[in-house]
PDB file of C-alpha atoms in Angstrom:
ATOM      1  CA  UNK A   1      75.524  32.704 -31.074  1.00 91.00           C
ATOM      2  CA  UNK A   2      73.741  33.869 -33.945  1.00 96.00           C
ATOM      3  CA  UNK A   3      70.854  31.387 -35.231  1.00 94.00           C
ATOM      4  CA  UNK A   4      71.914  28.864 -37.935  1.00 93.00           C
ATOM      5  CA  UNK A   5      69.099  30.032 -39.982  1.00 92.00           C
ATOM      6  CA  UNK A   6      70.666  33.557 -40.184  1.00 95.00           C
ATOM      7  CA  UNK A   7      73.239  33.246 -42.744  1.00 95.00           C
ATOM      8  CA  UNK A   8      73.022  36.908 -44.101  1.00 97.00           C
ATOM      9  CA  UNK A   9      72.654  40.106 -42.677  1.00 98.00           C
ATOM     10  CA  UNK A  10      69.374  41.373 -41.942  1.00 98.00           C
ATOM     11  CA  UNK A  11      67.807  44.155 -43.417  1.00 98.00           C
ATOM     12  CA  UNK A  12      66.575  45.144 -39.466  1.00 98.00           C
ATOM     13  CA  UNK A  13      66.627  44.467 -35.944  1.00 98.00           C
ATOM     14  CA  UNK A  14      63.472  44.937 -33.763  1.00 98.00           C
ATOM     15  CA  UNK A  15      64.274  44.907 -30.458  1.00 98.00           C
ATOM     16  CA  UNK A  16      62.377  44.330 -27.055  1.00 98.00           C
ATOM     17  CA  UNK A  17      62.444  47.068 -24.300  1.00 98.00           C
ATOM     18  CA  UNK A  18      62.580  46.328 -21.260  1.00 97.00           C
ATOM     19  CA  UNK A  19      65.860  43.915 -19.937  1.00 97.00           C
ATOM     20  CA  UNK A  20      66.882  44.336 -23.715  1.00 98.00           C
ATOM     21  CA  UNK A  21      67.524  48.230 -24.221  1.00 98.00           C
ATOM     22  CA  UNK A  22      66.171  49.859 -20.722  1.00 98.00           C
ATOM     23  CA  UNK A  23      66.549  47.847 -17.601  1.00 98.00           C
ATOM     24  CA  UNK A  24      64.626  48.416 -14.359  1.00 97.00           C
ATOM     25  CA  UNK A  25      65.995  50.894 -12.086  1.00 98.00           C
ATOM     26  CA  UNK A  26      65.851  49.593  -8.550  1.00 98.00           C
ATOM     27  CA  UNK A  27      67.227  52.207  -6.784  1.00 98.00           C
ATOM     28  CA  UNK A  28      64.000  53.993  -8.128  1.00 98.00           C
ATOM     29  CA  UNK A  29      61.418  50.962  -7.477  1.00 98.00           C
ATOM     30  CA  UNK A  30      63.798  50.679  -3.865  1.00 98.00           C
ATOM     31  CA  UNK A  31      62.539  54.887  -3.051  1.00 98.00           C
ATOM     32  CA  UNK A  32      58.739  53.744  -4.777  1.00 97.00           C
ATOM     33  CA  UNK A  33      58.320  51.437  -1.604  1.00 98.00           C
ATOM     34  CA  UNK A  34      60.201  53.490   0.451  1.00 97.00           C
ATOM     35  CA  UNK A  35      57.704  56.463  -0.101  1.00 96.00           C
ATOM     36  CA  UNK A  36      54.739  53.810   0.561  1.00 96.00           C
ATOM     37  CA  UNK A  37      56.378  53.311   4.043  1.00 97.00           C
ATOM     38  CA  UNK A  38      57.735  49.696   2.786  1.00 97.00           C
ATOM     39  CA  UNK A  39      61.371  49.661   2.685  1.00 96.00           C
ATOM     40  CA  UNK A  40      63.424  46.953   0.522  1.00 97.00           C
ATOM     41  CA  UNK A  41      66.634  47.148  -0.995  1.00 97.00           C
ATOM     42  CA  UNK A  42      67.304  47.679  -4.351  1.00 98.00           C
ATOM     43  CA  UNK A  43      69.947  44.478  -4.167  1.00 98.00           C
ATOM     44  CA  UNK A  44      67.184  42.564  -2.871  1.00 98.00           C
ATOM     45  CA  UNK A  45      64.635  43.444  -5.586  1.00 98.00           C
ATOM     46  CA  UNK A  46      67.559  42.691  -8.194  1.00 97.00           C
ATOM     47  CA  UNK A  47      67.945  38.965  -7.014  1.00 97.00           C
ATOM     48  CA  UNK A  48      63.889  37.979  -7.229  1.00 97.00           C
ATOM     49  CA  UNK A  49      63.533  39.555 -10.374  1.00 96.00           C
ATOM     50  CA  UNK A  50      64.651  36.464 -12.368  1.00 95.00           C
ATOM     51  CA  UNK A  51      61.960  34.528 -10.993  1.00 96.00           C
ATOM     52  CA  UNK A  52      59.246  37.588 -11.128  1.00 96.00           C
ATOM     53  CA  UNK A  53      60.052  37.051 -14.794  1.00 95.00           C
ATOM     54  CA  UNK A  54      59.286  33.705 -15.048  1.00 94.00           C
ATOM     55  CA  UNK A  55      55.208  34.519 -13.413  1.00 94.00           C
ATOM     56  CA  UNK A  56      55.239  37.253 -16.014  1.00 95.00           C
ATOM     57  CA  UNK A  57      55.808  34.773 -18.970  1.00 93.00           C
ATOM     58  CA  UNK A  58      53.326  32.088 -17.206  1.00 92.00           C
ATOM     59  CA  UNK A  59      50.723  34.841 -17.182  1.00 92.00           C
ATOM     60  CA  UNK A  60      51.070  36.797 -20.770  1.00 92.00           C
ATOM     61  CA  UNK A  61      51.385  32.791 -22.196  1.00 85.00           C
ATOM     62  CA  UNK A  62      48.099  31.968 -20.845  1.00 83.00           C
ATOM     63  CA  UNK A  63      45.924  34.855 -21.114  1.00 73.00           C
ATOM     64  CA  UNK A  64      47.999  36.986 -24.131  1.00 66.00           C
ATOM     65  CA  UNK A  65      47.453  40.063 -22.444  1.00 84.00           C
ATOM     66  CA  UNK A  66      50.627  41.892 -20.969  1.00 91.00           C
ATOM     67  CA  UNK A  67      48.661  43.982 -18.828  1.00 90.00           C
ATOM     68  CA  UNK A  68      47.700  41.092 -16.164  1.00 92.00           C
ATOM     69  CA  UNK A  69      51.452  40.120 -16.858  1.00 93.00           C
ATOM     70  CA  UNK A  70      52.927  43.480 -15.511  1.00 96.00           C
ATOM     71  CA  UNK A  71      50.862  42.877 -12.358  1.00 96.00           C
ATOM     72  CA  UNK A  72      51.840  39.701 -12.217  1.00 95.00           C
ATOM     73  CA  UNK A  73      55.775  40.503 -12.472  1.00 97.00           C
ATOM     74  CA  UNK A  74      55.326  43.023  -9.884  1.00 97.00           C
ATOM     75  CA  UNK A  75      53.392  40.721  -7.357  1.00 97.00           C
ATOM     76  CA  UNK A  76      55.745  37.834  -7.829  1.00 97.00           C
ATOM     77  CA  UNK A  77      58.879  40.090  -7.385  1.00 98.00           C
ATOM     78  CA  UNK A  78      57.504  41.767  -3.730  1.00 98.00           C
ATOM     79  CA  UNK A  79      56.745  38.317  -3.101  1.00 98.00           C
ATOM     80  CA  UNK A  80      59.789  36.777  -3.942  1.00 97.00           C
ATOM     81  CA  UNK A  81      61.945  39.799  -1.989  1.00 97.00           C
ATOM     82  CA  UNK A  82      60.092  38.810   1.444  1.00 97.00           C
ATOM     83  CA  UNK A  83      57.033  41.186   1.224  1.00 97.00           C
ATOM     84  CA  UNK A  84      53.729  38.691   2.610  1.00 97.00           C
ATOM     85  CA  UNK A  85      50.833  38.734   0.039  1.00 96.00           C
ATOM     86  CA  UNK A  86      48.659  41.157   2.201  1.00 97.00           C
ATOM     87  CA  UNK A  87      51.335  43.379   2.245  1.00 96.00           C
ATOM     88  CA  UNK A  88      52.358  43.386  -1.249  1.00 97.00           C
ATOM     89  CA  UNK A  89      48.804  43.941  -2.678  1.00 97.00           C
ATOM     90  CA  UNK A  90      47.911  47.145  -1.857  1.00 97.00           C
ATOM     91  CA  UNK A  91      51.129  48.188  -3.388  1.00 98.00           C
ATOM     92  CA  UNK A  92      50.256  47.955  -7.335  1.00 97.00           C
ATOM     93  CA  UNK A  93      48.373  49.823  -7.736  1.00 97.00           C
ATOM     94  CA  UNK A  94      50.217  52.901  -6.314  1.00 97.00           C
ATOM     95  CA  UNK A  95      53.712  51.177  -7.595  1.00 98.00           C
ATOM     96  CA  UNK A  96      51.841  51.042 -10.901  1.00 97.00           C
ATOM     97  CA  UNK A  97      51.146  55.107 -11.160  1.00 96.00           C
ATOM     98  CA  UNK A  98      54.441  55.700 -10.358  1.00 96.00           C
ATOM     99  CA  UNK A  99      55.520  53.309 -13.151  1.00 97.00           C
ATOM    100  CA  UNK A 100      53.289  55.164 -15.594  1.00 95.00           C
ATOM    101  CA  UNK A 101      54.704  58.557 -14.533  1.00 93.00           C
ATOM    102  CA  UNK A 102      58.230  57.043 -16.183  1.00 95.00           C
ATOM    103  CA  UNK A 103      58.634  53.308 -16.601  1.00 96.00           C
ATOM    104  CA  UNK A 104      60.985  51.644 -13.715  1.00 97.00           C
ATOM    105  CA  UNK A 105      62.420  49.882 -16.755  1.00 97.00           C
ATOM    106  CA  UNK A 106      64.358  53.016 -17.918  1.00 97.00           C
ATOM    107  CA  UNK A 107      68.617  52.724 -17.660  1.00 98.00           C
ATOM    108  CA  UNK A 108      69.986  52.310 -20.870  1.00 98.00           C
ATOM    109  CA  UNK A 109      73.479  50.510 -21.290  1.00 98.00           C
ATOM    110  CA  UNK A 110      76.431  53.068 -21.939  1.00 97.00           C
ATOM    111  CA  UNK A 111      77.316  51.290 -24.643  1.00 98.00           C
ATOM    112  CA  UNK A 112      73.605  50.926 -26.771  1.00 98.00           C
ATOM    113  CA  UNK A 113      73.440  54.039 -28.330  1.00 98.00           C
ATOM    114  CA  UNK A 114      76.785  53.531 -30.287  1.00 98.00           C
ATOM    115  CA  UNK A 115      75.883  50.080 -31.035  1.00 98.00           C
ATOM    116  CA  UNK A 116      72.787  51.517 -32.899  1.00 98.00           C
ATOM    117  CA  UNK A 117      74.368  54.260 -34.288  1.00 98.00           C
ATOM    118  CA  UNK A 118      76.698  51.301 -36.218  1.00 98.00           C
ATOM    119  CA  UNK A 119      73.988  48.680 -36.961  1.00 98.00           C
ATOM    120  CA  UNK A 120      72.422  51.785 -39.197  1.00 98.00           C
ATOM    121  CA  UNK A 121      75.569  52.864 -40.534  1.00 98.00           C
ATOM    122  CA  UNK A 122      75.760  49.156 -41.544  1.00 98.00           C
ATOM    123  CA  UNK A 123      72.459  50.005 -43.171  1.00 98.00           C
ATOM    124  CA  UNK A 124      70.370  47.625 -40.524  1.00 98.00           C
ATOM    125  CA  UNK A 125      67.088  49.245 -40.115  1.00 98.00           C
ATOM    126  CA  UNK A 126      65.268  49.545 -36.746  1.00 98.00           C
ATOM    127  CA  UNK A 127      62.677  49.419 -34.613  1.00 98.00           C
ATOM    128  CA  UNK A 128      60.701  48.693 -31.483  1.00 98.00           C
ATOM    129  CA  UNK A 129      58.000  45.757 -30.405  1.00 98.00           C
ATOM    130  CA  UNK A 130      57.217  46.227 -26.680  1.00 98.00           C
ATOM    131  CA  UNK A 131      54.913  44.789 -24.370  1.00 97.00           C
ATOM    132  CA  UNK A 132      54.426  47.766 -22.724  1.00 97.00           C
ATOM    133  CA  UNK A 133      51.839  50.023 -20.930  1.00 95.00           C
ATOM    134  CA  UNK A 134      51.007  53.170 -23.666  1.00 95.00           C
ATOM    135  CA  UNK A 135      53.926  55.249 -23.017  1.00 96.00           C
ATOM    136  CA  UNK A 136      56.492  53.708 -24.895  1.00 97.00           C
ATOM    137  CA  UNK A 137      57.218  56.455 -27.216  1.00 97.00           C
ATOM    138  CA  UNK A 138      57.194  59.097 -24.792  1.00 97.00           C
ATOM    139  CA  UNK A 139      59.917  56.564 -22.563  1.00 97.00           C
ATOM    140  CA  UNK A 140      62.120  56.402 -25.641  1.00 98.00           C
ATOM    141  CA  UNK A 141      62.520  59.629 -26.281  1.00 98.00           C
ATOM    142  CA  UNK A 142      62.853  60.808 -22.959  1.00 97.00           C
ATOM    143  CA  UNK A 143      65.983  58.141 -22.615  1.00 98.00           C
ATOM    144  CA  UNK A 144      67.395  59.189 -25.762  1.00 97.00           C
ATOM    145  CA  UNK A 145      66.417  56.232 -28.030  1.00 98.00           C
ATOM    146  CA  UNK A 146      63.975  56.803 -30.173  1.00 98.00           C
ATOM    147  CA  UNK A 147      65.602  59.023 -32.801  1.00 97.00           C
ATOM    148  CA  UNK A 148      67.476  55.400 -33.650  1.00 97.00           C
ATOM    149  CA  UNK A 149      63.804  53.533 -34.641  1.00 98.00           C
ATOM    150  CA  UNK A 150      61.855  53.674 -37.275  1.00 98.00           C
ATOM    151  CA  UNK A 151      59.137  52.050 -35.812  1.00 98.00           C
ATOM    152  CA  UNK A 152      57.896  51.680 -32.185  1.00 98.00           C
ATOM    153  CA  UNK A 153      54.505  49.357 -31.546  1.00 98.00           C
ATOM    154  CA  UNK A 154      53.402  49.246 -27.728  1.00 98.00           C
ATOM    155  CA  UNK A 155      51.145  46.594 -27.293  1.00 97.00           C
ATOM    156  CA  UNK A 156      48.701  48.847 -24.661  1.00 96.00           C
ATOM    157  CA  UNK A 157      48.157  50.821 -28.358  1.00 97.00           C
ATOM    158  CA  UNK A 158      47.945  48.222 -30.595  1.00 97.00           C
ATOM    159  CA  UNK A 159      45.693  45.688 -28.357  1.00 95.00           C
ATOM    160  CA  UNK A 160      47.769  42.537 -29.205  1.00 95.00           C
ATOM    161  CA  UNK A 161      50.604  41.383 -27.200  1.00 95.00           C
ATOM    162  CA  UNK A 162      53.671  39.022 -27.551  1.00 96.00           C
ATOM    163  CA  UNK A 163      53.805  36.347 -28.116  1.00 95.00           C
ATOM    164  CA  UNK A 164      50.726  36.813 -30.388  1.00 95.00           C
ATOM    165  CA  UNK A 165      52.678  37.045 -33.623  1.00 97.00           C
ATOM    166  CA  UNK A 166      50.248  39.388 -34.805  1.00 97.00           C
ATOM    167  CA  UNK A 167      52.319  42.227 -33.149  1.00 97.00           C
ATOM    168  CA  UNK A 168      55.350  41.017 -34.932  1.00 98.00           C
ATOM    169  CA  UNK A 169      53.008  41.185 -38.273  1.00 98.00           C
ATOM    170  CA  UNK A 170      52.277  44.974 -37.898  1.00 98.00           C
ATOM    171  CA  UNK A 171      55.974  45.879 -37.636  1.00 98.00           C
ATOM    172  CA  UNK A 172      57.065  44.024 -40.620  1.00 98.00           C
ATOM    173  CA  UNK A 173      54.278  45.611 -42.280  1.00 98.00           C
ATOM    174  CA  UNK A 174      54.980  49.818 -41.445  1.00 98.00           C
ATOM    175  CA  UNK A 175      58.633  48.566 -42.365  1.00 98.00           C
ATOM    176  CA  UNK A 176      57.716  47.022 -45.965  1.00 98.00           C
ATOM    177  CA  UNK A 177      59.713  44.431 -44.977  1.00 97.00           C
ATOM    178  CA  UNK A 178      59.934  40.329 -45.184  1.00 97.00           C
ATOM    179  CA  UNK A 179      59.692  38.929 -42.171  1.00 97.00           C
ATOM    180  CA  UNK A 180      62.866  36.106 -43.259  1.00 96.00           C
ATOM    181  CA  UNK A 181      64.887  39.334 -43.706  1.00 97.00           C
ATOM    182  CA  UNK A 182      64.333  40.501 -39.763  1.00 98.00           C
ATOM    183  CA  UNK A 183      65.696  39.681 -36.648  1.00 98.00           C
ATOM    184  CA  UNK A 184      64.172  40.155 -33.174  1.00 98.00           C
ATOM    185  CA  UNK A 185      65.847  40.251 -29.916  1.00 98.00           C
ATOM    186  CA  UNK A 186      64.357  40.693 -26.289  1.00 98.00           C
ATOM    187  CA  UNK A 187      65.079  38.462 -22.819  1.00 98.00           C
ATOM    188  CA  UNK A 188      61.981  36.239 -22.597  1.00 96.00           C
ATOM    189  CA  UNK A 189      62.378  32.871 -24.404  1.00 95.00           C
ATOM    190  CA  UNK A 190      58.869  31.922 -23.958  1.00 93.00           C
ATOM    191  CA  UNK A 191      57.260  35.422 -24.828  1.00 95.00           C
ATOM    192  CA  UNK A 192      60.335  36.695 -27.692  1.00 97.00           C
ATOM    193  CA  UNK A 193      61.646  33.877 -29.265  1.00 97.00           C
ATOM    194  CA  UNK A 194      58.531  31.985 -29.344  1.00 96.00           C
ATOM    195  CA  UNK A 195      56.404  34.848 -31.227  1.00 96.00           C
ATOM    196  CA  UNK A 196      59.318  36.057 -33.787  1.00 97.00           C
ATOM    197  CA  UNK A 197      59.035  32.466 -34.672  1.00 97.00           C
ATOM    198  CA  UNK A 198      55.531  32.263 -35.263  1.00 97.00           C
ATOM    199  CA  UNK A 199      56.014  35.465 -37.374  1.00 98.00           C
ATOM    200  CA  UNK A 200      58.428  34.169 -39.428  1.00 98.00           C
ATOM    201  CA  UNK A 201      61.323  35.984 -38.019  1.00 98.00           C
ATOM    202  CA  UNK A 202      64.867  35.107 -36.752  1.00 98.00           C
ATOM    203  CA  UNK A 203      64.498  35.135 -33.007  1.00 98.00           C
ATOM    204  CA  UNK A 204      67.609  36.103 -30.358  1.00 98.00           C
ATOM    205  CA  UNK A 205      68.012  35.865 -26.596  1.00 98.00           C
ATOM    206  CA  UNK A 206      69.462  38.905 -25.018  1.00 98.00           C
ATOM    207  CA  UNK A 207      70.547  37.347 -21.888  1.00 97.00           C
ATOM    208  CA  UNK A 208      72.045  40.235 -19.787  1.00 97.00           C
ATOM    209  CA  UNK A 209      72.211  38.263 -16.657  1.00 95.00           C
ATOM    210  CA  UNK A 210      73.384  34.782 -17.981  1.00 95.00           C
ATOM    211  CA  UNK A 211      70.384  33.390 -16.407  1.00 94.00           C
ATOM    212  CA  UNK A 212      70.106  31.080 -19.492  1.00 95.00           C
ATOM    213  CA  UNK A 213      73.369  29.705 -19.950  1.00 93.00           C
ATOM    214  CA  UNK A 214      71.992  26.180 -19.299  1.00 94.00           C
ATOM    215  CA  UNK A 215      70.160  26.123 -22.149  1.00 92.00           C
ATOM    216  CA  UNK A 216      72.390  25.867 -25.156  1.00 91.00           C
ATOM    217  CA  UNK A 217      69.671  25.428 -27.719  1.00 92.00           C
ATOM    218  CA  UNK A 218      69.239  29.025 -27.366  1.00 96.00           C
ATOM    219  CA  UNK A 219      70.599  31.699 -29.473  1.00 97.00           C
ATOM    220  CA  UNK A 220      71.579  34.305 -27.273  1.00 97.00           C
ATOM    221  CA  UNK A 221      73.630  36.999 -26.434  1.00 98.00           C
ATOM    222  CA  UNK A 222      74.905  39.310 -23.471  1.00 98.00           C
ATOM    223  CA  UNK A 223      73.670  42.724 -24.913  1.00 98.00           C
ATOM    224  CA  UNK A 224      72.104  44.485 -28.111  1.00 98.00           C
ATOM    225  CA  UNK A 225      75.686  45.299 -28.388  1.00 98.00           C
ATOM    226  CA  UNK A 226      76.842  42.115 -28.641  1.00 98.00           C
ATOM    227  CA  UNK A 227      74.196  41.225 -30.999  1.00 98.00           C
ATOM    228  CA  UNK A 228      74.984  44.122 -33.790  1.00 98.00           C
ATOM    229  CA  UNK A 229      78.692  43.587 -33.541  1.00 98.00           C
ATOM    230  CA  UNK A 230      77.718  39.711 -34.933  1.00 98.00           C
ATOM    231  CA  UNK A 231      75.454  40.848 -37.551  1.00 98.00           C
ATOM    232  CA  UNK A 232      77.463  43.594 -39.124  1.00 98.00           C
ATOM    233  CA  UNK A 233      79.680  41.216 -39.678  1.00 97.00           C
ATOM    234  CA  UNK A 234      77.383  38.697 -41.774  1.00 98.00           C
ATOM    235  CA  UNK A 235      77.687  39.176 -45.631  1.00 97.00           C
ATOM    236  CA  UNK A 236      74.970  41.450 -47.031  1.00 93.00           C
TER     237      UNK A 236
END
């Protein structure tokens, strides 16, 4: 469901990163732990990440910086996959090098690239607002994305972090573009939605696990995919 305030296409889509166009690998975070002599399943690390999510939005909302928010994801999600606070510590900051070294958030749906390949053919413009650790760019490219974007702001770079709309602001900006005219999609209601609104943007949900489907009130969709399939098909 596209929002009702979108009754044209847009002239771009800025998209989120992680759990919007890369997801997190967990057979790699699964070896990570297994290399630090703490074995847990990559299944197992799939089913707390939901609520690893939800510290990670608690944290960036009340402090604005993602930085204690990536910690905070990562804590909550050992804690929530049976790993006792003493023993999860000592692990970020090791778990966090190996992060840095190429981001756990790193598959990329089979079907993205095409979709982005059609939302510019369908002459949507875009680009990349991240709350992400300084290596975006490098990330992109090594996946194979970032030939698609014309912009890509990391927050690590820019010091300002969703949901400051500020971030939002600078992209618009490098584009030359109105920020009525744009849409934004990433997975965090409270971090995404809530700061493309503040900027003045059409906001969307990319809910890849469904985890929202309770909430009705929210635009949302399954995948970028998805998403540009409903917007090339808005009138210009």
């Amino acid at each position: 469901m596209l929002p009702s305030s979108l009754t044209v296409r847009p002239l771009a889509l800025l998209l989120d990163a992680g759990d919007t166009m890369l997801f997190m690998d967990y057979e790699a975070l699964s070896q990570a732990l297994s290399s630090l002599s703490v074995p847990v399943s990559p299944e197992r690390l799939e089913r707390s990440m939901f609520v690893a999510k939800s510290a990670y939005q608690t944290v960036v909302r009340e402090k604005a910086q993602h930085e204690s928010g990536w910690f905070a994801l990562v804590r909550s999600l050992l804690l929530e996959a049976g790993l006792a606070r003493a023993q999860a510590e000592p692990l970020l900051v090791p778990l966090r090098k190996q992060h840095d070294d190429f981001y756990f958030w790193r598959k990329v749906p089979s079907e993205l690239p095409e979709a982005l390949r059609r939302a510019r053919e369908a002459g949507i413009r875009l680009g990349v607002v991240s709350n992400s650790e300084g290596r975006l760019v490098s990330v992109l490219q090594r996946v194979g994305l970032a030939s698609h974007m014309e912009v890509m702001i990391d927050s690590q770079l820019e010091g300002v972090s969703k949901p400051d709309p500020e971030i939002f602001a600078r992209a618009l900006f490098r584009m030359h573009l109105p920020s009525d005219r744009a849409v934004y999609a990433g997975d965090l209601p409270e971090i995404d939605l809530v700061g493309a609104a503040a900027a003045g943007m059409h906001g969307v949900l990319i809910d890849a696990f469904d985890h929202y489907r309770a909430r009705p009130d929210l635009p949302r969709f399954a995948s970028v995919a998805e998403l540009v399939d409903a917007l090339v098909r808005l009138p210009r």
